[in-house]
Amino acid sequence: MKLDPSFIWTAFVGLLPAIPTTLILTLVSVTCGFVIGTGTALARMYRIPVLAQIASGYVTFIRGTPMLVHLLLIYFSLPLLIDALSAQFDLGWNSAKVPMIAFAFVSFSITAGAYMSEVVRSGLMAIDRGQMEAALSVGMTVPQAIRRIVFPQAVAAALPNLTNSVIGMLHGSTLAFTVSVVDLNAKAQIVASTNWKYFEAYLAAAIIFWGLTIAIERIAAAIERRISLYSRGGVA
Amino acid sequence: MIRLSGIRKSFGRQEVLKGIDLHVGKGEVVAILGPSGSGKTTLLRCINYLEKPGEGEIRIGDQALDARRAGKKDVHALRRRSAMVFQQYNLFSHKTALENVMEGLVVVKKMSKDEARKRGIALLEKVGLGAKLDAYPSRLSGGQQQRVGIARALALEPEVILFDEPTSALDPELVGEVLAVIRRIAKEGITMIIVTHEMGFAQDVANRVVFMDEGVIVEEGPPAQLFGNPKEERTRQFLKRLTPEASYTI
């Protein structure tokens, strides 16, 4: 086996067009996952009847099964559902019109939601009850207190874990190639298949993933610096 | 005017408040004393419903609430008539001193930010923190944090301010600055209920002292009477233990 350094560069350039796909997969799954996760965490913490049980079941099932399995389950079940609904209500729709990436969005959001609910929950638990009590004592309603006082602090406390989740989803998004979405990883395979130089192509993909991860870490560090204006936690 | 009638509260099987009746007139400063576990803090927390009483009626001004059929709206309306100063200060840690004072004004009272800022600055100057407007709680000493807490309570112009052991968490040398502020606002005719262990302070700030033990009010009266000539044996025991220096002869 011989390494072809120049092809690493060729592959690198060839991979660039796939970056937006990878980023949009990550962004959508993390954003939707955060919303789902927050709802799930609140339902469990406030023990809302029925919702809390559903939330617990959701978290344990999703965390108990691989992300790839979620994607395949969605990929094979959602079209059936869409076609059934379409036939039922005569929508003139069919699953073939749904872009492949939509299945990845749905499935990754569900996966991210379960993991992020635990991240949000840990953040909420890190905040002293006194913060909530003080908010209520100045006359806020519970939703106001959560939104303005507890939640911003909880997100700040959970930031290192949230960053982990974002990076995890960035890397996890490579699974999208199984449903024919051309993300970075899939693109590497395509680029390589023209001349069988897989190692060079995947090496180029790795470098790009690393670069994206460093960018995420930088952003997180900048947010952390802002938080440290008020927070003096830690042992240093 | 505040009137508590038949307040009962249990934690599990343990009844911590056994039917408390208390009336506090407008402008009155009432100090509640008692040993730990007497239920004094729980009683204070029942007044703004941070603790939900099992039964009883709470009335602040013209807002009355029966614990057995209190809806969310009643609780919220009741809370808006009081403010609380906490033992652990409980300042909003992600907000500056000024933002802490402004928060309730902007969010609850729907005051404009400019107006809230003006009032916030005036109040922080009043408690001697005009130079710390933009400091986060983590950069303030305990005494300073508690003074912000007092300004935050004052800002809401509540019908009563509830003080829950406001100096218990402070270093001894910081107690004085907080008590001085409370003393000053007491003179302005603001209705206050103070749970405290500071006997000397209770004696000269309160119009009335309430002594609680084991979930009941044992005795109440003007400070001179309660400290000078308590009627109940239990009160006498308590005061004696708390002020041992009085019994020393040198």
Short mmCIF file of C-alpha atoms in Angstrom, two decimals:
data_model
loop_
_atom_site.label_atom_id
_atom_site.label_comp_id
_atom_site.label_asym_id
_atom_site.label_seq_id
_atom_site.Cartn_x
_atom_site.Cartn_y
_atom_site.Cartn_z
CA MET A 1 0.00 0.00 0.00
CA LYS A 2 1.26 3.40 -0.91
CA LEU A 3 -0.07 6.70 0.38
CA ASP A 4 -0.83 9.28 -2.27
CA PRO A 5 -0.52 12.64 -0.48
CA SER A 6 -1.69 14.63 -3.45
CA PHE A 7 -4.92 12.68 -3.54
CA ILE A 8 -5.60 13.67 0.06
CA TRP A 9 -5.77 17.22 -1.17
CA THR A 10 -7.87 16.26 -4.18
CA ALA A 11 -10.28 14.41 -1.91
CA PHE A 12 -10.30 17.31 0.54
CA VAL A 13 -11.42 19.71 -2.19
CA GLY A 14 -13.91 17.13 -3.46
CA LEU A 15 -15.42 16.78 0.01
CA LEU A 16 -16.02 20.47 0.60
CA PRO A 17 -19.43 20.56 -1.15
CA ALA A 18 -20.73 17.95 1.31
CA ILE A 19 -19.97 20.09 4.37
CA PRO A 20 -23.31 21.97 4.29
CA THR A 21 -25.22 18.67 4.33
CA THR A 22 -23.31 17.47 7.38
CA LEU A 23 -23.78 20.81 9.12
CA ILE A 24 -27.49 21.01 8.39
CA LEU A 25 -27.97 17.43 9.64
CA THR A 26 -26.19 18.36 12.85
CA LEU A 27 -27.94 21.69 13.28
CA VAL A 28 -31.44 20.33 12.74
CA SER A 29 -30.96 17.29 14.97
CA VAL A 30 -29.37 19.31 17.76
CA THR A 31 -31.97 22.08 17.63
CA CYS A 32 -34.98 19.76 17.49
CA GLY A 33 -33.30 17.44 19.95
CA PHE A 34 -32.82 20.30 22.41
CA VAL A 35 -36.50 21.25 22.19
CA ILE A 36 -37.63 17.63 22.57
CA GLY A 37 -35.08 17.08 25.33
CA THR A 38 -36.19 20.14 27.28
CA GLY A 39 -39.84 19.09 27.11
CA THR A 40 -38.91 15.57 28.13
CA ALA A 41 -36.76 16.72 31.03
CA LEU A 42 -39.43 19.12 32.34
CA ALA A 43 -42.18 16.50 32.03
CA ARG A 44 -40.10 14.08 34.08
CA MET A 45 -38.92 16.58 36.68
CA TYR A 46 -42.39 18.01 37.28
CA ARG A 47 -43.88 14.50 37.15
CA ILE A 48 -46.64 15.56 34.78
CA PRO A 49 -49.10 12.66 34.71
CA VAL A 50 -48.98 10.48 31.57
CA LEU A 51 -46.37 12.73 29.89
CA ALA A 52 -43.76 11.83 32.51
CA GLN A 53 -44.30 8.10 31.88
CA ILE A 54 -44.15 8.58 28.12
CA ALA A 55 -40.98 10.65 28.54
CA SER A 56 -39.31 7.99 30.67
CA GLY A 57 -40.22 5.27 28.18
CA TYR A 58 -38.92 7.36 25.31
CA VAL A 59 -35.57 8.00 27.01
CA THR A 60 -34.99 4.42 28.04
CA PHE A 61 -35.95 2.98 24.62
CA ILE A 62 -33.93 5.45 22.57
CA ARG A 63 -30.87 5.26 24.78
CA GLY A 64 -31.23 1.50 24.83
CA THR A 65 -31.06 1.13 21.06
CA PRO A 66 -28.42 2.27 18.53
CA MET A 67 -28.81 5.42 16.51
CA LEU A 68 -28.48 3.42 13.28
CA VAL A 69 -31.44 1.28 14.31
CA HIS A 70 -33.54 4.43 14.92
CA LEU A 71 -32.68 5.64 11.43
CA LEU A 72 -33.61 2.33 9.81
CA LEU A 73 -36.83 2.04 11.80
CA ILE A 74 -37.87 5.54 10.74
CA TYR A 75 -36.76 4.95 7.17
CA PHE A 76 -38.90 1.85 6.83
CA SER A 77 -41.88 2.89 8.95
CA LEU A 78 -42.44 6.55 8.12
CA PRO A 79 -43.17 5.95 4.39
CA LEU A 80 -45.84 3.40 5.33
CA LEU A 81 -47.39 5.92 7.69
CA ILE A 82 -47.25 8.73 5.16
CA ASP A 83 -48.80 6.61 2.42
CA ALA A 84 -51.52 5.35 4.75
CA LEU A 85 -52.40 8.88 5.84
CA SER A 86 -52.28 10.14 2.30
CA ALA A 87 -54.66 7.40 1.15
CA GLN A 88 -56.94 7.98 4.12
CA PHE A 89 -57.32 11.73 3.62
CA ASP A 90 -56.77 11.77 -0.12
CA LEU A 91 -53.84 14.16 0.06
CA GLY A 92 -52.43 13.16 -3.30
CA TRP A 93 -49.11 12.67 -1.57
CA ASN A 94 -46.78 9.76 -1.42
CA SER A 95 -43.67 8.85 0.47
CA ALA A 96 -41.51 8.85 -2.66
CA LYS A 97 -41.83 12.63 -2.76
CA VAL A 98 -40.24 12.94 0.66
CA PRO A 99 -36.51 13.73 0.36
CA MET A 100 -34.27 11.17 1.97
CA ILE A 101 -32.69 13.73 4.25
CA ALA A 102 -36.06 14.27 5.95
CA PHE A 103 -35.90 10.75 7.38
CA ALA A 104 -32.48 11.53 8.77
CA PHE A 105 -33.78 14.78 10.31
CA VAL A 106 -36.64 13.00 12.05
CA SER A 107 -34.61 10.06 13.26
CA PHE A 108 -31.59 12.06 14.44
CA SER A 109 -33.82 14.53 16.28
CA ILE A 110 -35.48 11.67 18.13
CA THR A 111 -32.08 10.24 19.02
CA ALA A 112 -30.67 13.59 20.10
CA GLY A 113 -33.80 14.40 22.12
CA ALA A 114 -33.36 11.40 24.39
CA TYR A 115 -29.70 12.09 25.12
CA MET A 116 -30.18 15.83 25.48
CA SER A 117 -33.10 15.41 27.88
CA GLU A 118 -30.63 13.93 30.33
CA VAL A 119 -28.22 16.81 29.72
CA VAL A 120 -30.96 19.37 30.35
CA ARG A 121 -32.13 17.42 33.40
CA SER A 122 -28.64 17.45 34.89
CA GLY A 123 -28.49 21.21 34.29
CA LEU A 124 -31.84 21.80 35.96
CA MET A 125 -30.83 19.71 38.95
CA ALA A 126 -27.64 21.73 39.34
CA ILE A 127 -29.65 24.88 40.07
CA ASP A 128 -30.45 25.59 43.69
CA ARG A 129 -34.14 25.49 44.66
CA GLY A 130 -33.63 28.92 46.16
CA GLN A 131 -33.49 30.42 42.67
CA MET A 132 -36.99 29.18 41.92
CA GLU A 133 -38.26 30.29 45.31
CA ALA A 134 -36.80 33.76 44.89
CA ALA A 135 -38.42 34.07 41.47
CA LEU A 136 -41.79 33.03 42.88
CA SER A 137 -41.35 35.40 45.82
CA VAL A 138 -41.00 38.40 43.51
CA GLY A 139 -44.32 37.39 41.97
CA MET A 140 -43.32 35.43 38.88
CA THR A 141 -45.41 32.53 37.67
CA VAL A 142 -43.76 29.12 37.46
CA PRO A 143 -43.31 29.32 33.64
CA GLN A 144 -41.80 32.82 33.97
CA ALA A 145 -39.46 31.60 36.68
CA ILE A 146 -38.34 28.64 34.60
CA ARG A 147 -37.86 30.69 31.45
CA ARG A 148 -36.11 33.70 32.95
CA ILE A 149 -34.29 32.42 36.03
CA VAL A 150 -33.86 28.66 36.17
CA PHE A 151 -33.45 27.67 32.52
CA PRO A 152 -30.69 30.12 31.50
CA GLN A 153 -28.63 28.99 34.49
CA ALA A 154 -29.37 25.33 33.80
CA VAL A 155 -28.20 25.64 30.20
CA ALA A 156 -25.04 27.36 31.39
CA ALA A 157 -24.40 24.60 33.91
CA ALA A 158 -24.98 21.95 31.26
CA LEU A 159 -22.87 23.62 28.59
CA PRO A 160 -19.93 21.17 28.61
CA ASN A 161 -22.37 18.28 28.23
CA LEU A 162 -24.34 20.11 25.55
CA THR A 163 -21.14 20.61 23.61
CA ASN A 164 -20.55 16.87 23.88
CA SER A 165 -24.01 16.25 22.46
CA VAL A 166 -23.42 18.59 19.54
CA ILE A 167 -20.12 16.91 18.69
CA GLY A 168 -21.73 13.50 19.11
CA MET A 169 -24.47 14.44 16.64
CA LEU A 170 -21.94 15.89 14.18
CA HIS A 171 -20.13 12.57 14.10
CA GLY A 172 -23.33 10.54 14.32
CA SER A 173 -24.70 12.29 11.26
CA THR A 174 -22.38 10.12 9.14
CA LEU A 175 -24.97 7.37 9.50
CA ALA A 176 -27.14 9.30 7.06
CA PHE A 177 -25.27 7.64 4.21
CA THR A 178 -27.25 4.45 4.94
CA VAL A 179 -30.36 6.20 3.65
CA SER A 180 -28.50 7.63 0.64
CA VAL A 181 -27.91 11.10 2.01
CA VAL A 182 -24.58 12.37 0.73
CA ASP A 183 -22.91 13.80 3.81
CA LEU A 184 -19.14 14.15 4.27
CA ASN A 185 -18.62 10.47 4.89
CA ALA A 186 -20.71 9.36 1.94
CA LYS A 187 -18.93 11.87 -0.25
CA ALA A 188 -15.56 10.45 0.84
CA GLN A 189 -16.70 7.03 -0.28
CA ILE A 190 -17.85 8.43 -3.63
CA VAL A 191 -14.63 10.35 -4.19
CA ALA A 192 -12.56 7.30 -3.27
CA SER A 193 -14.47 4.85 -5.43
CA THR A 194 -13.28 6.56 -8.59
CA ASN A 195 -9.74 5.35 -8.02
CA TRP A 196 -9.89 3.07 -4.96
CA LYS A 197 -7.88 5.46 -2.77
CA TYR A 198 -10.14 4.99 0.27
CA PHE A 199 -7.52 5.70 2.89
CA GLU A 200 -6.67 9.13 1.46
CA ALA A 201 -10.34 10.04 1.08
CA TYR A 202 -11.30 9.04 4.61
CA LEU A 203 -8.21 10.78 5.94
CA ALA A 204 -9.39 13.98 4.26
CA ALA A 205 -12.86 13.45 5.78
CA ALA A 206 -11.30 12.94 9.21
CA ILE A 207 -9.38 16.20 8.90
CA ILE A 208 -12.56 18.07 8.01
CA PHE A 209 -14.49 16.49 10.90
CA TRP A 210 -11.71 17.42 13.26
CA GLY A 211 -11.73 21.00 11.97
CA LEU A 212 -15.50 21.26 12.45
CA THR A 213 -15.19 19.86 15.95
CA ILE A 214 -12.52 22.39 16.83
CA ALA A 215 -14.84 25.14 15.59
CA ILE A 216 -17.62 23.85 17.86
CA GLU A 217 -15.21 23.73 20.79
CA ARG A 218 -14.16 27.32 20.11
CA ILE A 219 -17.77 28.50 20.07
CA ALA A 220 -18.47 26.65 23.32
CA ALA A 221 -15.36 28.15 24.93
CA ALA A 222 -16.50 31.65 23.94
CA ILE A 223 -19.92 31.06 25.51
CA GLU A 224 -18.25 29.65 28.61
CA ARG A 225 -16.17 32.77 28.99
CA ARG A 226 -19.36 34.83 29.05
CA ILE A 227 -20.90 32.54 31.65
CA SER A 228 -17.81 32.76 33.82
CA LEU A 229 -18.63 36.44 34.31
CA TYR A 230 -21.13 35.40 36.95
CA SER A 231 -20.37 31.79 37.72
CA ARG A 232 -17.47 30.92 39.95
CA GLY A 233 -17.88 27.18 40.09
CA GLY A 234 -15.21 24.56 39.74
CA VAL A 235 -12.17 23.75 41.78
CA ALA A 236 -9.54 25.98 40.20
CA MET B 1 -52.85 44.05 57.23
CA ILE B 2 -52.10 40.35 57.48
CA ARG B 3 -54.26 37.80 59.20
CA LEU B 4 -53.41 34.13 59.56
CA SER B 5 -56.13 31.87 60.87
CA GLY B 6 -55.74 28.25 61.89
CA ILE B 7 -52.63 27.54 59.82
CA ARG B 8 -51.68 23.89 59.98
CA LYS B 9 -48.85 22.18 58.20
CA SER B 10 -47.41 18.69 58.36
CA PHE B 11 -44.33 17.20 56.81
CA GLY B 12 -45.26 13.56 56.47
CA ARG B 13 -46.55 12.51 59.88
CA GLN B 14 -44.91 15.31 61.74
CA GLU B 15 -47.14 18.29 62.37
CA VAL B 16 -44.94 21.39 62.38
CA LEU B 17 -47.66 24.04 62.61
CA LYS B 18 -50.56 23.24 64.89
CA GLY B 19 -53.11 25.89 64.13
CA ILE B 20 -51.45 29.29 64.11
CA ASP B 21 -53.44 32.52 64.42
CA LEU B 22 -51.56 35.74 63.90
CA HIS B 23 -52.54 39.26 63.08
CA VAL B 24 -50.08 41.87 61.86
CA GLY B 25 -51.28 45.45 61.48
CA LYS B 26 -50.21 47.85 58.78
CA GLY B 27 -46.78 49.30 59.50
CA GLU B 28 -46.14 46.84 62.28
CA VAL B 29 -42.78 45.09 62.68
CA VAL B 30 -43.19 41.64 64.15
CA ALA B 31 -40.27 39.45 65.17
CA ILE B 32 -40.77 35.72 65.45
CA LEU B 33 -38.43 33.91 67.83
CA GLY B 34 -38.13 30.30 68.78
CA PRO B 35 -35.80 27.32 68.89
CA SER B 36 -34.90 25.42 65.71
CA GLY B 37 -37.72 23.17 64.67
CA SER B 38 -40.33 25.37 66.28
CA GLY B 39 -41.95 26.01 62.90
CA LYS B 40 -41.17 29.71 62.63
CA THR B 41 -39.54 29.54 59.20
CA THR B 42 -42.26 27.21 57.93
CA LEU B 43 -44.89 29.69 59.11
CA LEU B 44 -43.14 32.53 57.31
CA ARG B 45 -42.91 30.45 54.14
CA CYS B 46 -46.61 29.62 54.36
CA ILE B 47 -47.46 33.33 54.18
CA ASN B 48 -46.22 33.53 50.58
CA TYR B 49 -47.06 29.93 49.83
CA LEU B 50 -43.52 28.71 49.27
CA GLU B 51 -44.79 26.11 51.70
CA LYS B 52 -48.35 24.97 51.13
CA PRO B 53 -50.28 24.90 54.39
CA GLY B 54 -52.49 21.88 55.02
CA GLU B 55 -55.31 24.08 56.16
CA GLY B 56 -56.03 27.58 57.36
CA GLU B 57 -56.67 30.97 55.87
CA ILE B 58 -54.15 33.58 54.85
CA ARG B 59 -55.22 37.13 54.25
CA ILE B 60 -52.96 39.93 53.01
CA GLY B 61 -54.85 43.18 52.51
CA ASP B 62 -58.03 42.31 50.66
CA GLN B 63 -56.60 39.12 49.19
CA ALA B 64 -57.71 36.06 51.13
CA LEU B 65 -56.87 32.48 50.43
CA ASP B 66 -58.16 29.28 51.93
CA ALA B 67 -55.48 26.60 51.84
CA ARG B 68 -57.98 23.85 51.05
CA ARG B 69 -59.22 25.36 47.83
CA ALA B 70 -56.44 27.61 46.64
CA GLY B 71 -56.02 27.76 42.88
CA LYS B 72 -52.90 28.80 41.01
CA LYS B 73 -54.30 32.28 40.43
CA ASP B 74 -55.05 32.87 44.13
CA VAL B 75 -51.55 31.77 45.07
CA HIS B 76 -50.03 34.05 42.47
CA ALA B 77 -52.15 37.01 43.58
CA LEU B 78 -51.17 36.39 47.20
CA ARG B 79 -47.46 36.18 46.36
CA ARG B 80 -47.60 39.48 44.56
CA ARG B 81 -48.58 41.17 47.80
CA SER B 82 -45.52 40.07 49.72
CA ALA B 83 -41.79 39.91 49.17
CA MET B 84 -39.20 37.77 50.86
CA VAL B 85 -35.64 38.14 52.05
CA PHE B 86 -33.99 34.74 52.31
CA GLN B 87 -31.48 33.32 54.73
CA GLN B 88 -29.26 32.28 51.81
CA TYR B 89 -29.98 35.56 49.93
CA ASN B 90 -31.07 33.64 46.79
CA LEU B 91 -30.09 36.41 44.44
CA PHE B 92 -30.49 35.48 40.77
CA SER B 93 -26.90 34.42 40.15
CA HIS B 94 -26.89 35.17 36.42
CA LYS B 95 -28.03 38.75 36.93
CA THR B 96 -26.19 41.79 38.26
CA ALA B 97 -27.21 43.56 41.46
CA LEU B 98 -29.23 46.09 39.47
CA GLU B 99 -30.83 43.42 37.26
CA ASN B 100 -31.82 41.50 40.38
CA VAL B 101 -33.76 44.51 41.64
CA MET B 102 -35.22 45.29 38.18
CA GLU B 103 -36.34 41.75 37.37
CA GLY B 104 -39.58 41.74 39.36
CA LEU B 105 -40.42 45.27 38.27
CA VAL B 106 -40.05 44.52 34.57
CA VAL B 107 -41.43 40.97 34.47
CA VAL B 108 -44.14 41.10 37.12
CA LYS B 109 -45.07 44.78 37.42
CA LYS B 110 -44.61 45.40 33.67
CA MET B 111 -42.67 48.56 34.37
CA SER B 112 -40.58 50.03 31.56
CA LYS B 113 -36.88 49.20 31.72
CA ASP B 114 -35.89 52.83 32.15
CA GLU B 115 -38.23 53.36 35.02
CA ALA B 116 -37.21 50.07 36.64
CA ARG B 117 -33.56 51.01 36.26
CA LYS B 118 -34.15 54.35 37.97
CA ARG B 119 -35.91 52.74 40.87
CA GLY B 120 -33.31 49.99 41.07
CA ILE B 121 -30.45 52.48 41.25
CA ALA B 122 -32.25 54.56 43.89
CA LEU B 123 -32.88 51.49 46.05
CA LEU B 124 -29.37 50.13 45.74
CA GLU B 125 -28.04 53.53 46.74
CA LYS B 126 -30.37 53.46 49.69
CA VAL B 127 -28.90 50.17 50.92
CA GLY B 128 -25.39 51.56 50.35
CA LEU B 129 -24.57 49.67 47.14
CA GLY B 130 -24.62 52.50 44.61
CA ALA B 131 -21.10 51.47 43.58
CA LYS B 132 -21.99 47.82 42.95
CA LEU B 133 -24.82 48.14 40.43
CA ASP B 134 -23.18 45.97 37.80
CA ALA B 135 -21.59 43.42 40.10
CA TYR B 136 -22.74 39.81 39.91
CA PRO B 137 -23.74 38.20 43.22
CA SER B 138 -20.67 35.95 43.16
CA ARG B 139 -18.49 39.08 43.43
CA LEU B 140 -20.33 40.44 46.46
CA SER B 141 -19.84 39.66 50.13
CA GLY B 142 -22.66 38.00 52.03
CA GLY B 143 -23.68 41.28 53.62
CA GLN B 144 -23.75 43.02 50.26
CA GLN B 145 -25.76 40.20 48.71
CA GLN B 146 -28.30 40.38 51.50
CA ARG B 147 -28.62 44.14 51.06
CA VAL B 148 -29.33 43.55 47.36
CA GLY B 149 -31.93 41.03 48.50
CA ILE B 150 -33.54 43.68 50.66
CA ALA B 151 -33.52 46.19 47.80
CA ARG B 152 -35.12 43.57 45.54
CA ALA B 153 -37.89 43.07 48.09
CA LEU B 154 -38.40 46.81 48.65
CA ALA B 155 -38.62 47.49 44.91
CA LEU B 156 -41.86 45.57 44.64
CA GLU B 157 -43.54 47.83 47.22
CA PRO B 158 -45.22 44.83 48.81
CA GLU B 159 -47.75 45.03 51.60
CA VAL B 160 -45.40 43.01 53.76
CA ILE B 161 -41.76 41.97 53.62
CA LEU B 162 -40.95 38.57 55.07
CA PHE B 163 -37.45 38.16 56.47
CA ASP B 164 -36.29 34.57 56.97
CA GLU B 165 -33.33 34.69 59.33
CA PRO B 166 -31.72 37.41 57.22
CA THR B 167 -28.41 37.40 59.08
CA SER B 168 -27.99 33.74 60.03
CA ALA B 169 -25.69 32.91 57.14
CA LEU B 170 -23.47 35.96 57.58
CA ASP B 171 -20.04 36.36 59.12
CA PRO B 172 -20.41 38.08 62.48
CA GLU B 173 -18.77 41.29 61.26
CA LEU B 174 -21.23 41.56 58.35
CA VAL B 175 -24.37 41.20 60.47
CA GLY B 176 -24.30 44.81 61.55
CA GLU B 177 -24.56 46.34 58.07
CA VAL B 178 -27.60 44.23 57.21
CA LEU B 179 -29.36 44.90 60.49
CA ALA B 180 -28.71 48.62 60.06
CA VAL B 181 -30.51 48.55 56.71
CA ILE B 182 -33.47 46.63 58.10
CA ARG B 183 -33.64 48.98 61.05
CA ARG B 184 -33.73 51.95 58.72
CA ILE B 185 -36.57 50.63 56.57
CA ALA B 186 -38.50 49.56 59.68
CA LYS B 187 -38.68 53.22 60.60
CA GLU B 188 -40.31 54.00 57.24
CA GLY B 189 -43.48 52.23 58.23
CA ILE B 190 -43.10 49.16 56.05
CA THR B 191 -44.89 46.12 57.43
CA MET B 192 -42.37 43.41 58.25
CA ILE B 193 -42.34 39.95 59.73
CA ILE B 194 -38.87 38.88 60.76
CA VAL B 195 -37.77 35.43 61.84
CA THR B 196 -34.53 35.99 63.68
CA HIS B 197 -32.11 34.81 66.30
CA GLU B 198 -30.81 38.32 66.96
CA MET B 199 -32.43 39.06 70.29
CA GLY B 200 -31.06 42.55 70.72
CA PHE B 201 -32.19 43.47 67.24
CA ALA B 202 -35.68 42.05 67.80
CA GLN B 203 -35.89 43.98 71.02
CA ASP B 204 -35.27 47.38 69.51
CA VAL B 205 -36.75 47.03 66.03
CA ALA B 206 -39.94 45.04 66.62
CA ASN B 207 -43.23 46.47 67.83
CA ARG B 208 -44.22 43.00 68.83
CA VAL B 209 -42.37 39.78 69.49
CA VAL B 210 -43.90 36.35 68.93
CA PHE B 211 -42.35 33.33 70.63
CA MET B 212 -43.03 29.99 68.98
CA ASP B 213 -42.27 26.47 70.10
CA GLU B 214 -43.31 23.07 68.73
CA GLY B 215 -45.68 24.48 66.16
CA VAL B 216 -47.67 26.82 68.37
CA ILE B 217 -47.39 30.44 69.44
CA VAL B 218 -46.44 30.23 73.10
CA GLU B 219 -46.52 33.90 73.88
CA GLU B 220 -46.58 37.27 72.17
CA GLY B 221 -46.31 40.84 73.28
CA PRO B 222 -44.33 44.05 73.11
CA PRO B 223 -40.57 43.40 73.31
CA ALA B 224 -40.19 45.04 76.68
CA GLN B 225 -42.74 42.70 78.17
CA LEU B 226 -41.66 39.52 76.41
CA PHE B 227 -37.98 39.98 77.12
CA GLY B 228 -38.35 41.70 80.46
CA ASN B 229 -41.16 39.81 82.03
CA PRO B 230 -42.22 36.72 80.07
CA LYS B 231 -45.39 35.08 81.27
CA GLU B 232 -44.68 31.55 80.14
CA GLU B 233 -42.10 29.27 81.66
CA ARG B 234 -41.09 27.97 78.19
CA THR B 235 -40.31 31.51 77.03
CA ARG B 236 -38.22 32.13 80.11
CA GLN B 237 -36.21 28.96 79.54
CA PHE B 238 -35.55 29.89 75.93
CA LEU B 239 -34.47 33.43 76.68
CA LYS B 240 -32.24 32.30 79.49
CA ARG B 241 -30.42 29.84 77.27
CA LEU B 242 -29.95 32.41 74.54
CA THR B 243 -28.68 35.18 76.77
CA PRO B 244 -26.47 33.43 79.27
CA GLU B 245 -24.34 36.50 79.85
CA ALA B 246 -27.27 38.12 81.62
CA SER B 247 -27.02 35.59 84.38
CA TYR B 248 -23.32 36.00 85.01
CA THR B 249 -22.17 38.02 87.93
CA ILE B 250 -18.75 39.45 87.62
#
